[in-house]
Coordinates of C-alpha atoms and ligand atoms in Angstrom, one line a residue:
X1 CA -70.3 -25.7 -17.7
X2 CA -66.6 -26.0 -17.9
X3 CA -64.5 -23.0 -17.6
X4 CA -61.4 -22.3 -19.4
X5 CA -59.3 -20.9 -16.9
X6 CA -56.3 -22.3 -16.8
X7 CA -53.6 -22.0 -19.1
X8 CA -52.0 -25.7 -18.6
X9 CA -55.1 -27.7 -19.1
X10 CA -56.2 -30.0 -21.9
X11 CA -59.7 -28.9 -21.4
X12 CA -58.9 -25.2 -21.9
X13 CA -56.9 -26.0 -25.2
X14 CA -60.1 -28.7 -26.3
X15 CA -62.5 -26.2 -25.3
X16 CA -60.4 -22.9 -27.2
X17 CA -60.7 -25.6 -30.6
X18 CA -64.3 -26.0 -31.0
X19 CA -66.0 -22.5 -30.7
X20 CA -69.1 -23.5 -30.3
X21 CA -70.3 -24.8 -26.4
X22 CA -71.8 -27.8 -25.9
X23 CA -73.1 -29.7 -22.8
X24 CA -72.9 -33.2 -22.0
X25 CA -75.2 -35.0 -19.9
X26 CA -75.0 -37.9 -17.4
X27 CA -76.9 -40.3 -16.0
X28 CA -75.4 -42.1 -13.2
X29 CA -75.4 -43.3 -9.6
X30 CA -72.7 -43.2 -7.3
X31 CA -72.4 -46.6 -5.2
X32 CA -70.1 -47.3 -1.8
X33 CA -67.2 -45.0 -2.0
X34 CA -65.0 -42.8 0.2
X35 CA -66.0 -39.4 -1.5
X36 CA -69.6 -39.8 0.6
X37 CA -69.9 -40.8 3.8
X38 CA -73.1 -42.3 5.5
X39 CA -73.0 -42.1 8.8
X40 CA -76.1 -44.3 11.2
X41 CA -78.2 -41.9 13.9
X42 CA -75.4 -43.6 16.5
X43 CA -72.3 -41.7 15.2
X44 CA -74.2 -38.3 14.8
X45 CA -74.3 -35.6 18.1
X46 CA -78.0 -36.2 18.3
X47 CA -78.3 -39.9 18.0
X48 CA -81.7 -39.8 16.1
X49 CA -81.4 -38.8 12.6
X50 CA -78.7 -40.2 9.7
X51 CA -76.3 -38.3 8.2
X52 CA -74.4 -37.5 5.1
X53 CA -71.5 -35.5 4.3
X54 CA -69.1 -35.3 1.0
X55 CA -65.3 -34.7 1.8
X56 CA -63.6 -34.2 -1.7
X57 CA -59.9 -33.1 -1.0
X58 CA -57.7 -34.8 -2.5
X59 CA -59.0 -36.5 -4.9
X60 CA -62.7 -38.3 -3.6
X61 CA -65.2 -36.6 -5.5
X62 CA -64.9 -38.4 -8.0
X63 CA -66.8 -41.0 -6.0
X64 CA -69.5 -38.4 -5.4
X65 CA -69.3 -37.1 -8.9
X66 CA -68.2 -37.5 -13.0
X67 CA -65.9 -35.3 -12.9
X68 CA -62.5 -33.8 -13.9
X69 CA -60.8 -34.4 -10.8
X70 CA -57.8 -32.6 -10.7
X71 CA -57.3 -28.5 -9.3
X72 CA -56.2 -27.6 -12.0
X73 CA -59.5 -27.4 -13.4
X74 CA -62.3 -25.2 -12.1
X75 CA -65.9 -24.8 -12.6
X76 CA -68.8 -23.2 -11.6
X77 CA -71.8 -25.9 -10.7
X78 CA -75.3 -25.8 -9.3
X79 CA -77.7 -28.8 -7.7
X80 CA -80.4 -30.0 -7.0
X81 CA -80.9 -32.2 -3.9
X82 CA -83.8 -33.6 -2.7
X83 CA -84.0 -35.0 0.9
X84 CA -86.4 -36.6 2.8
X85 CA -88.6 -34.5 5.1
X86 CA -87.4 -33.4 8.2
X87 CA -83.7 -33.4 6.8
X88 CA -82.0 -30.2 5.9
X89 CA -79.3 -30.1 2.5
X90 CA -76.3 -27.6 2.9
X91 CA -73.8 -26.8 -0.3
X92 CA -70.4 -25.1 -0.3
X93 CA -72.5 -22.7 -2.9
X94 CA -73.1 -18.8 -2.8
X95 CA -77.2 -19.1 -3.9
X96 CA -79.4 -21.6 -2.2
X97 CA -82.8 -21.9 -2.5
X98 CA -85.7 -24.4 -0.8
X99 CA -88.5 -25.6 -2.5
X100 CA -91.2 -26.7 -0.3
X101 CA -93.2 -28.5 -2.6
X102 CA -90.6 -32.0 -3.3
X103 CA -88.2 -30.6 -0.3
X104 CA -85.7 -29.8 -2.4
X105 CA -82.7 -27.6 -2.0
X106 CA -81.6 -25.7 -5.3
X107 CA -77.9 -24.5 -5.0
X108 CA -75.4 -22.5 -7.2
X109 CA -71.7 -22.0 -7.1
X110 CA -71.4 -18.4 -9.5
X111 CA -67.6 -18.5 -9.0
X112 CA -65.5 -21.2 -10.5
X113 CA -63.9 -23.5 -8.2
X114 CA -61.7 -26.8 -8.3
X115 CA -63.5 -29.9 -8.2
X116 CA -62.5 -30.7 -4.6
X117 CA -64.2 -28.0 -3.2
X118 CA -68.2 -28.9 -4.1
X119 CA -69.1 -30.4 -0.9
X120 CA -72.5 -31.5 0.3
X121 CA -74.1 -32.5 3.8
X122 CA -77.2 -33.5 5.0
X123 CA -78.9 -33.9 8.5
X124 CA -81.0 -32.8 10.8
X125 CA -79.3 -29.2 10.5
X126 CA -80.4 -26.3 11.9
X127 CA -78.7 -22.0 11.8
X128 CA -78.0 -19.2 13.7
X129 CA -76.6 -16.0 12.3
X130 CA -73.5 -15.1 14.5
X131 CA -72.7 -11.7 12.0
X132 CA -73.4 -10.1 8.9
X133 CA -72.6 -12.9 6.2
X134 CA -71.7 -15.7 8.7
X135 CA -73.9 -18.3 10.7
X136 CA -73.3 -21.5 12.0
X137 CA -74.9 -24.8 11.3
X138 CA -75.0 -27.8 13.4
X139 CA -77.0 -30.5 14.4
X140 CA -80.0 -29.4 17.0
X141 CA -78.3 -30.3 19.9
X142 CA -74.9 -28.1 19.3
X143 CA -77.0 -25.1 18.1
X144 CA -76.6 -22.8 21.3
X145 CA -72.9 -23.9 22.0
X146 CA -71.6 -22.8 18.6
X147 CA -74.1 -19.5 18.4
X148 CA -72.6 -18.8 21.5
X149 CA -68.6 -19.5 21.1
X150 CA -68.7 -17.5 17.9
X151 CA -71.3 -15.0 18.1
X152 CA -69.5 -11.8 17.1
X153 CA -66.5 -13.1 16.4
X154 CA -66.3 -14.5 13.0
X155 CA -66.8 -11.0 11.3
X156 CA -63.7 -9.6 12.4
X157 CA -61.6 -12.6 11.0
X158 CA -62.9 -11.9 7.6
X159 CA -62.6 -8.0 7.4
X160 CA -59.5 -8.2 9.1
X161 CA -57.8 -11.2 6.2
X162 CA -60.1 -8.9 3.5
X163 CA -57.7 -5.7 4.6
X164 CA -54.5 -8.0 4.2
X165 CA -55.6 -9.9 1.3
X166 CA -58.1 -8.1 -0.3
X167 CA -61.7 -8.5 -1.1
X168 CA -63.7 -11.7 -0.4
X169 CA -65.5 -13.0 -3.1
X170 CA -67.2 -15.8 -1.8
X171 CA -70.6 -13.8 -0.6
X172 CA -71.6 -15.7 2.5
X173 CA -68.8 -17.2 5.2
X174 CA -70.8 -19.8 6.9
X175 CA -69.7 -22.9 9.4
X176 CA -70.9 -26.4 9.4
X177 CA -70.0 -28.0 12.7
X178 CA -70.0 -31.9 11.4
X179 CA -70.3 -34.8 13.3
X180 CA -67.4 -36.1 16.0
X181 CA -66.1 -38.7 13.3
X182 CA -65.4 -35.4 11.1
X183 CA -61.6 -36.4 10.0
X184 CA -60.4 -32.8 10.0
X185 CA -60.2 -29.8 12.3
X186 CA -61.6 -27.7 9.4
X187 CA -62.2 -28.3 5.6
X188 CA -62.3 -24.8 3.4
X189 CA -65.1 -25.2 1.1
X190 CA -66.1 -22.2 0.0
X191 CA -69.1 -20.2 1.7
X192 CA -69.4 -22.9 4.0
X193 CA -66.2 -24.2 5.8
X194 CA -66.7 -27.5 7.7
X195 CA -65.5 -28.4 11.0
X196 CA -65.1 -30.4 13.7
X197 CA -67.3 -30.3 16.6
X198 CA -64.0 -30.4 18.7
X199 CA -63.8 -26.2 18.2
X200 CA -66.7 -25.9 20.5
X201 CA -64.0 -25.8 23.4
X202 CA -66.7 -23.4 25.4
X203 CA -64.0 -20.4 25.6
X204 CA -63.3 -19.8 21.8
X205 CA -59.6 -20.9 22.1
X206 CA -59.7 -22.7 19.1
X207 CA -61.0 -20.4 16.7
X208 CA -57.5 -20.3 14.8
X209 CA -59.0 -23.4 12.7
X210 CA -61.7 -21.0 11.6
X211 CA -59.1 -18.4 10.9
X212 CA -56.9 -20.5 8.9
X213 CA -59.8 -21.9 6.8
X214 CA -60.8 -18.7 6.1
X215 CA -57.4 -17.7 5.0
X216 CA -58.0 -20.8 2.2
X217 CA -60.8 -18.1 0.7
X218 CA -57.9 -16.5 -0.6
X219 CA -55.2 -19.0 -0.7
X220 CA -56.6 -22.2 -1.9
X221 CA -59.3 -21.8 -3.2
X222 CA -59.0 -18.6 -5.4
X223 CA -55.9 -19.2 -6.4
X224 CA -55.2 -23.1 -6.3
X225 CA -52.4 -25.3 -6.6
X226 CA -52.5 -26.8 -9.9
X227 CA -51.2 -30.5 -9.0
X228 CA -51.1 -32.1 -5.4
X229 CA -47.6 -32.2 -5.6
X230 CA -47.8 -28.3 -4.9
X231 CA -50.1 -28.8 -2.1
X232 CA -47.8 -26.2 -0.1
X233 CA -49.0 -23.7 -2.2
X234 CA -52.3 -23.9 -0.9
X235 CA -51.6 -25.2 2.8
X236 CA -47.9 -22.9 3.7
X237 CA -49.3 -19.9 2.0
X238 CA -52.7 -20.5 4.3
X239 CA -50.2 -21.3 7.2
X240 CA -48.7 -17.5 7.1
X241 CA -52.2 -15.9 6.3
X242 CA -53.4 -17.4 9.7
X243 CA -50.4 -15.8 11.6
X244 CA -50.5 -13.1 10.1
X245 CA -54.2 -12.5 10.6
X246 CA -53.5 -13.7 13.9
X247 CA -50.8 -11.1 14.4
X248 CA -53.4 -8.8 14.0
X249 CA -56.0 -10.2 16.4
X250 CA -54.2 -11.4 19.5
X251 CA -50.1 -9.9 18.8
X252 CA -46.6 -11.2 18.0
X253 CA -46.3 -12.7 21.1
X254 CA -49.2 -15.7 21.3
X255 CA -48.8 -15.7 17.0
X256 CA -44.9 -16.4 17.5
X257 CA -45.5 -19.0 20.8
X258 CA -48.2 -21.2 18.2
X259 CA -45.6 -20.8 15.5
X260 CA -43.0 -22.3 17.4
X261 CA -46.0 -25.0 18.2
X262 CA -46.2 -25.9 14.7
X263 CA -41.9 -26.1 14.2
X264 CA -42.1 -28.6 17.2
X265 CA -45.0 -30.8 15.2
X266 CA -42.5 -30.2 11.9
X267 CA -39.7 -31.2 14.0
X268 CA -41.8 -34.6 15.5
X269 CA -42.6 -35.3 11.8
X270 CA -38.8 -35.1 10.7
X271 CA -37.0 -37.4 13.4
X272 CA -40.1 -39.7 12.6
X273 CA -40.0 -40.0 9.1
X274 CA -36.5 -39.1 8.6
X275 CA -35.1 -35.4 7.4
X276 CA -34.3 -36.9 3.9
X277 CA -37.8 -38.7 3.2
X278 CA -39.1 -37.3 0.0
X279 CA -42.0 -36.4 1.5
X280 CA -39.8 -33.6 3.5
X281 CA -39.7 -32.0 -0.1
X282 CA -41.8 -29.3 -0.2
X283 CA -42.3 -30.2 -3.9
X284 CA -43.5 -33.8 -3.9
X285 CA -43.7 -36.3 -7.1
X286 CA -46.8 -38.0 -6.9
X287 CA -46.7 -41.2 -8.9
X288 CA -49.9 -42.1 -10.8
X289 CA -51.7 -44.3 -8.8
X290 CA -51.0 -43.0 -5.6
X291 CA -53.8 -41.4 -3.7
X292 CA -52.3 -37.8 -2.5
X293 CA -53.9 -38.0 0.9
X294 CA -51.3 -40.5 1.2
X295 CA -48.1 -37.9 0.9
X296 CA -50.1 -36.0 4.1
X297 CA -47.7 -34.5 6.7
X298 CA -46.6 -31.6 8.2
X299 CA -43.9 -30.4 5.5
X300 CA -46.4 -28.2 3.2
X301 CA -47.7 -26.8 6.4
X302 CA -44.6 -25.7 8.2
X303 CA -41.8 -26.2 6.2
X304 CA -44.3 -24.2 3.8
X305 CA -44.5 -21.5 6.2
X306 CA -40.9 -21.2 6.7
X307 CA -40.7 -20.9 2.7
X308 CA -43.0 -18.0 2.9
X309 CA -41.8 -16.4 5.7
X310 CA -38.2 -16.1 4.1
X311 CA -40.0 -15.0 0.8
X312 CA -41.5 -11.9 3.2
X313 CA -38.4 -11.7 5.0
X314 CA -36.4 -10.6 1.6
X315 CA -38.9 -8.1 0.9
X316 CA -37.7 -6.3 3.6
X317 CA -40.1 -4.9 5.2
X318 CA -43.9 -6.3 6.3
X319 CA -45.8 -3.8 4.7
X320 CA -43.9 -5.0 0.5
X321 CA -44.7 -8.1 1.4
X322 CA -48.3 -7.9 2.5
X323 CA -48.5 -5.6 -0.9
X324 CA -47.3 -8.6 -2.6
X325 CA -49.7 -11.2 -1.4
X326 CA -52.4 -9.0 -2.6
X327 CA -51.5 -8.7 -5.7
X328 CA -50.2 -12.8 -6.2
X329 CA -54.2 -13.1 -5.3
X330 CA -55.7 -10.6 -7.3
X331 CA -52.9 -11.7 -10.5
X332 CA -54.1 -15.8 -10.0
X333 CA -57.6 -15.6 -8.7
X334 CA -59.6 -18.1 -10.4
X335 CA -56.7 -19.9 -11.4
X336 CA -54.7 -22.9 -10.7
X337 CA -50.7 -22.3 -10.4
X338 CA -47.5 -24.7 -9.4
X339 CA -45.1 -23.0 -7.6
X340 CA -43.4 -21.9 -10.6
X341 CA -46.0 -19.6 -11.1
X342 CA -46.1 -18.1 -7.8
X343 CA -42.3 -17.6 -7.8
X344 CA -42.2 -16.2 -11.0
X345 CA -44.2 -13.4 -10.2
X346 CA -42.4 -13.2 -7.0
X347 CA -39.4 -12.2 -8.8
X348 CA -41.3 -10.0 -11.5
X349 CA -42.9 -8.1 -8.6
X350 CA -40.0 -7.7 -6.7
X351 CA -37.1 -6.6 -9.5
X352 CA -34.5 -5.7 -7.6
X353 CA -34.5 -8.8 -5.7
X354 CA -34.8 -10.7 -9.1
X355 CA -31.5 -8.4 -9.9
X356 CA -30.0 -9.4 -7.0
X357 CA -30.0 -13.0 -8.0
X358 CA -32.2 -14.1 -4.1
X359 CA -33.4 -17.1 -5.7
X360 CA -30.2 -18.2 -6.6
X361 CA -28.1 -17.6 -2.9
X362 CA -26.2 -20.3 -2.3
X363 CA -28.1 -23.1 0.3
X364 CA -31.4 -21.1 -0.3
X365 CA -31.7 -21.4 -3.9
X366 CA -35.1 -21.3 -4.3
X367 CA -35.8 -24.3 -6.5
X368 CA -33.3 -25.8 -3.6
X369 CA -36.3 -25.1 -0.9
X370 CA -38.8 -26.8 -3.7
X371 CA -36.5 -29.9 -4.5
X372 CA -34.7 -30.7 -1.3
X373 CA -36.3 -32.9 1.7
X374 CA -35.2 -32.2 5.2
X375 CA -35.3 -29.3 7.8
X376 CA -36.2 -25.5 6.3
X377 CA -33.2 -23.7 5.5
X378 CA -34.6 -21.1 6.9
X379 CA -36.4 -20.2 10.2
X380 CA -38.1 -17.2 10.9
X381 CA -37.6 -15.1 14.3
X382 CA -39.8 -16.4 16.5
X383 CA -38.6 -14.8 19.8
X384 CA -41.4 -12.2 20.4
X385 CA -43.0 -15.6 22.1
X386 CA -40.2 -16.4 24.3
X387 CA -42.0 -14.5 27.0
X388 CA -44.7 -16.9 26.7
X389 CA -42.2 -19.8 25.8
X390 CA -39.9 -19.4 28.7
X391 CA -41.3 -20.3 31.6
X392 CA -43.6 -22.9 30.4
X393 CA -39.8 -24.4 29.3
X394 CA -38.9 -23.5 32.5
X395 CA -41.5 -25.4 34.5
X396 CA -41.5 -28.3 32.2
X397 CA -38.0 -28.8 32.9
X398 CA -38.8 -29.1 36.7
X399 CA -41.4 -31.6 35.9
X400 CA -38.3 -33.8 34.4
X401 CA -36.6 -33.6 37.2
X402 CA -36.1 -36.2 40.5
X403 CA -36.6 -35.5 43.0
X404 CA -39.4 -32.8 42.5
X405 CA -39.2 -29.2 43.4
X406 CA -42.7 -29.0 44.6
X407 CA -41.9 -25.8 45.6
X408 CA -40.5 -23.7 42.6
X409 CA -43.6 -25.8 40.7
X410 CA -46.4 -24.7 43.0
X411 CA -45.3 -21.1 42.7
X412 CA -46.1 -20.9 38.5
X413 CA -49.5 -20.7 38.8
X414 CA -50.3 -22.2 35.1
X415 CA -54.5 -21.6 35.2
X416 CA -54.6 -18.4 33.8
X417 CA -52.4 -19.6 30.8
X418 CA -54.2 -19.3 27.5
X419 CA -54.3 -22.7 25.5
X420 CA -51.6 -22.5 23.3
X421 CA -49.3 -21.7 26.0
X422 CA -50.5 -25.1 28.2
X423 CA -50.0 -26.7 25.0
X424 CA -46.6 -25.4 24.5
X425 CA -45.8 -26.7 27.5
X426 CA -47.2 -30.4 27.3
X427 CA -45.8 -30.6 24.4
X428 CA -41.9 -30.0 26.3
X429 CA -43.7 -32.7 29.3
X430 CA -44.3 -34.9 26.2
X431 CA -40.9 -34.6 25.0
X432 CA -39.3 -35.4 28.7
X433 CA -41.4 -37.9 28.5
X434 CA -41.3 -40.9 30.4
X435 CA -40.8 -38.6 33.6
X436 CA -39.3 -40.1 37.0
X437 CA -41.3 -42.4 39.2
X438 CA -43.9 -40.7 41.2
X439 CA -44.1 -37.6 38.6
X440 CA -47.0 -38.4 36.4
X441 CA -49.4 -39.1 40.1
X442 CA -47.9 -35.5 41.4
X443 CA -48.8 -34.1 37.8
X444 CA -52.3 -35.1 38.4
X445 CA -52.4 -33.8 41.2
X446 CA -51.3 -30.5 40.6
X447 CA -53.4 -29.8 37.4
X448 CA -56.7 -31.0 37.6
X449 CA -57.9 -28.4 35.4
X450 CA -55.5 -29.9 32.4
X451 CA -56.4 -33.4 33.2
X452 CA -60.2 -32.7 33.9
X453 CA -60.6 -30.6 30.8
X454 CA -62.7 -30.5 27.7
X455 CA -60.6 -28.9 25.0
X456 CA -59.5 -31.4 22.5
X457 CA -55.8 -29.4 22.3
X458 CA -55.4 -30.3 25.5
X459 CA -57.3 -33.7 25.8
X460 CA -55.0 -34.9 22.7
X461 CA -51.5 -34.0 24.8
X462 CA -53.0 -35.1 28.1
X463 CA -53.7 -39.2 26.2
X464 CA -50.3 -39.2 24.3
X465 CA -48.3 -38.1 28.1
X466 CA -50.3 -40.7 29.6
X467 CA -49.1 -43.1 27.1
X468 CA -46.0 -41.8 27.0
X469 CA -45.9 -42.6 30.6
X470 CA -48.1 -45.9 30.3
X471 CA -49.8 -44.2 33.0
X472 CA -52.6 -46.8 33.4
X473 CA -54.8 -44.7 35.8
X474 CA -55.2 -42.4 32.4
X475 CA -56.1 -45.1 30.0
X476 CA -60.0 -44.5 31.0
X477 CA -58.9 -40.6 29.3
X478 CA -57.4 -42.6 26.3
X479 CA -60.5 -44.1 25.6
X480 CA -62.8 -41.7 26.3
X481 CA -60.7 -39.4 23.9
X482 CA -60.7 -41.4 21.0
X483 CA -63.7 -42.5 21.4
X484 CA -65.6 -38.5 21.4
X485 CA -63.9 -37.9 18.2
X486 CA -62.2 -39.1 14.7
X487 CA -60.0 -36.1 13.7
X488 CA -57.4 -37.5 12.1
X489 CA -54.4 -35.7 13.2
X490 CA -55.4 -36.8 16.7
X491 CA -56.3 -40.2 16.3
X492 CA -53.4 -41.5 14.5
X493 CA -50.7 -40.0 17.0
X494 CA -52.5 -41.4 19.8
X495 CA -52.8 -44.9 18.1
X496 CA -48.8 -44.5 17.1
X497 CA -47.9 -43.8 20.7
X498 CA -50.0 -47.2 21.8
X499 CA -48.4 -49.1 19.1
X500 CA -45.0 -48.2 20.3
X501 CA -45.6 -48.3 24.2
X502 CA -46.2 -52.3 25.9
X503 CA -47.5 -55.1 24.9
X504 CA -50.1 -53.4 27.4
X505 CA -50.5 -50.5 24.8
X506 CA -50.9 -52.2 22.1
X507 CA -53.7 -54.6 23.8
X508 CA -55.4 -51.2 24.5
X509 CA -55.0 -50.0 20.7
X510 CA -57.0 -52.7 19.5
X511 CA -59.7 -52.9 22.2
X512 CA -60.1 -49.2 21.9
X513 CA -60.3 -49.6 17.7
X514 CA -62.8 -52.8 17.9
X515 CA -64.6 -50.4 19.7
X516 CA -64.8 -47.5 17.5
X517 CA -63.4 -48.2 14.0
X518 CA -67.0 -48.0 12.3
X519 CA -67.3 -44.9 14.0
X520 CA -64.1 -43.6 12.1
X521 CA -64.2 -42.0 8.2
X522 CA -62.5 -44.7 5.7
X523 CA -59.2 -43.2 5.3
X524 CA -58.7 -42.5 8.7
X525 CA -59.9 -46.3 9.7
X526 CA -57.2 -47.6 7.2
X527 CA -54.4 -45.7 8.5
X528 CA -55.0 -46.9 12.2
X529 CA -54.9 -50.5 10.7
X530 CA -52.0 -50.0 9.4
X531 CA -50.8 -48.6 12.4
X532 CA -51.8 -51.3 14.3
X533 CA -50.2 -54.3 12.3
Ligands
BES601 N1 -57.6 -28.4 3.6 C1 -57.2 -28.8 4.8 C2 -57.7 -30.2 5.2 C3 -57.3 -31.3 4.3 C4 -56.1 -31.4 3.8 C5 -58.3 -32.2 3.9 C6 -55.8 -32.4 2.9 C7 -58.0 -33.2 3.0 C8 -56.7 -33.3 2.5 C9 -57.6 -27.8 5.9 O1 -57.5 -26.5 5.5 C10 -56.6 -27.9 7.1 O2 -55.4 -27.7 6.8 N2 -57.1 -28.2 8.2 C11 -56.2 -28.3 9.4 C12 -56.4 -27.0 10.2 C13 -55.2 -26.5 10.9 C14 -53.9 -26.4 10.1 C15 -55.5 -25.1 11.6 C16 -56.7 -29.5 10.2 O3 -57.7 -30.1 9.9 O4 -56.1 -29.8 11.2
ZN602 ZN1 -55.5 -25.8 5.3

């Protein structure tokens, strides 16, 4: 049944005209498309079984699904899948039910949602309950890793976002850890975010992807941006729920030092694409026909955070602000909104600041942040991290040097670092990048436990220094890398750093994709190719 919840739609006016409900049925069968994805026993953890999983943002269920495609519509739905036996169905739905007799599974979303977020996957899936309303799924073989890198943890994420943003309406919080070809770090759909098997990093460093997808309960997928051209409604105001939530959990310090993290990745994306792209427009005009996935970068993210950290910063003080968000969720839940919307009320909740004229100051004008591409006009203070940020500047700088001060190097001793603080400071190695003869062997050297390691945040800056470098003793770690895993926002840097190394690069880019481009989802398959011609 369709709901009419949003104001702008056809449907709601088309529904509002006839008084009377009625239901339309049907029949038909979905064929090849990108919406599903089959994957063989060979590109699952375990090897034996097949796979399927749905992936509907932006705009691919409609290749799973009839449906109304767009986010500005939302519906509640429930299904009926039957699998073969031995296989297990999971649902982003609240109610789920097995019946034993056809090995069926019987699910029902209560609350309406956009279609994007109905997602389905089947496998040989297995649970474990790692707190009250949360347990993780995975294949057989991943069970005890993820029980034991987020037993106990995942609870505290949600009542902590719950006291900023209010109450969570989605019942269960579950995690599906999908297959390595997974294209995403995490995907929010609701009671039962997917993610890549990558988090499983063995000392739940990367646990912020579960945070932000949580964060989406609120922002995203209560209240929703109504057109893709508003994505950064969804993905900036997610962006400052994480740190702020973050803030909470681990302090200003590490929040600000992953902050400044994500400016570098905004700043990457900017000298890349170009600051006046008009995909650096936080508003972006999707023509019809293009596929939105297509517009993907780093702008709604970032640049989106910056937006929203200025919007908290003119409240004045933490504590209005937080107040605010609240109540933007509790006045749009259900609902789709552009950024008008969200603004709007901004300025209604806010009157003095509307009396002020803020949205109108000259270089920050407000639709000026929505409407023109390029760097954020505002930044906010990140410095709490600089304690952090400091010295792993400071020691990459020595890295850049020649000769080598093996001395002032061997006295940082970088092993007790947390994550995000050794990726801060490849990221400044990557950036000095290609370092003096004879640097890249003495790197090696002195950080086995970088080069030797597991976690995908670190793996993904170790492969683009090394091709950075055209370091061929670490080609073996190139292709190792990109073969484990097909997260897209790994895989295509990697590839782009081949493609713009050597002719010896480049012969490695291909080899490495002959070898593994069936194992990669569609979209993410295409956009190496195009990399690669
Ligand atoms: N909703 C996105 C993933 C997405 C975006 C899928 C656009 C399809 C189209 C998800 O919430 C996300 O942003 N994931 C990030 C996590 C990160 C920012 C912590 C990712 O996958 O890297
Ligand atoms: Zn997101």
């Amino acid at each position: 049944m369709l709901h009419e919840n949003n104001r702008r739609s056809v449907l709601a006016c088309l529904f509002t005209a006839c008084e009377d409900e009625f239901r339309v049925s049907i029949k038909y069968e979905a064929t090849d498309g990108p919406g599903v994805c089959w994957l063989a026993p060979e590109q699952t953890a375990g090897k034996t079984r097949p796979y399927v999983f749905t992936q509907g943002q932006a705009v691919l269920n409609r290749s799973f699904f009839p449906c109304f495609d767009t986010p500005a519509v939302k519906s509640t739905y429930s299904a009926c899948v039957k699998v073969p036996e031995g296989f297990t169905a999971v649902m982003s739905a609240n109610k789920w039910d097995r019946r034993k007799t056809d090995n069926s599974f019987l699910f029902t979303m209560e609350r309406p949602i956009p279609s994007y977020l109905v997602a389905l996957a089947v496998g040989d899936l297995v649970s474990a309950e790692v707190g009250p309303r949360t347990r993780v799924w995975t294949e057989p073989c991943l069970l005890q890793d993820a029980k034991k890198e987020y037993d106990g943890v995942i609870e505290e994420f949600l009542t902590t976002a719950e006291n900023l943003f209010g109450p969570y309406v989605w019942g269960r919080y579950d995690v599906l850890f999908m297959p390595p070809s997974f294209p995403f770090g995490g995907m929010e759909n609701p009671c039962l975010t997917f993610v890549t098997p990558c988090l499983l990093a063995g000392d739940r460093s990367l646990a912020d992807v579960i945070v932000h997808e949580i964060c989406h309960s609120w922002f995203g997928n209560l209240v929703t941006n109504a057109n893709w051209g508003d994505f950064w409604l969804n993905e900036g105001f997610t962006m400052y729920a994480q740190r702020r939530v973050c803030r909470e959990l681990h302090g200003e310090a590490y929040t600000c030092l992953e902050a400044a993290t994500g400016m570098a990745l905004l700043r990457q994306h900017m000298d890349n694409s170009g600051e006046d792209h008009p995909l650096n427009k936080l508003r972006v005009k999707i023509e019809p026909g293009v596929d939105p996935d297509d517009t993907y970068n780093e702008t709604p993210y970032e640049k989106g955070f910056c937006f929203v950290s200025y919007l908290a910063h003119l409240a004045g003080s933490q504590s209005r602000f937080d107040a605010f968000l609240k109540a933007y969720v509790d006045k749009f839940k259900f609902c789709s909104v552009i950024a008008e919307d969200a603004l709007g009320f901004y300025l209604e909740y806010f009157p003095e600041l509307k009396n002020k004229g803020v949205h109108k100051i000259e270089g920050l004008e407000f639709e000026k942040w929505l409407t023109v591409p390029g760097w954020p006009p505002y930044l906010p203070d990140l410095s709490a991290g600089q304690d952090l940020m400091e010295p792993a500047e400071r020691l990459a700088s020595l890295w850049g040097a020649e000769p080598l001060d093996l001395g002032a190097i061997s006295e940082a001793d970088i092993r007790p670092w947390r994550t995000y603080q050794t990726v801060y400071f490849l990221e400044k190695i990557t950036e000095l990048s290609p370092l003096p003869g004879g640097n890249m062997e003495k790197l090696v050297e002195q950080y086995p436990h970088i080069v030797n390691s597991s976690n995908a945040e670190l793996r993904l800056r170790w492969a683009l220094i090394v091709v950075k470098n055209q370091y061929r003793p670490g080609y073996p770690h190139v292709r190792t890398f990109l073969r484990s895993q097909g997260k897209q926002k790994y895989t295509l840097p990697v590839y782009r750093a081949l493609q713009s190394g050597s002719e010896e690069t480049r012969a490695l880019a291909t080899e490495i994709f002959s070898a593994t481009s069936q194992q990669l989802h569609a979209n993410v398959r295409n956009y190496v190719k195009k990399i690669l011609v």
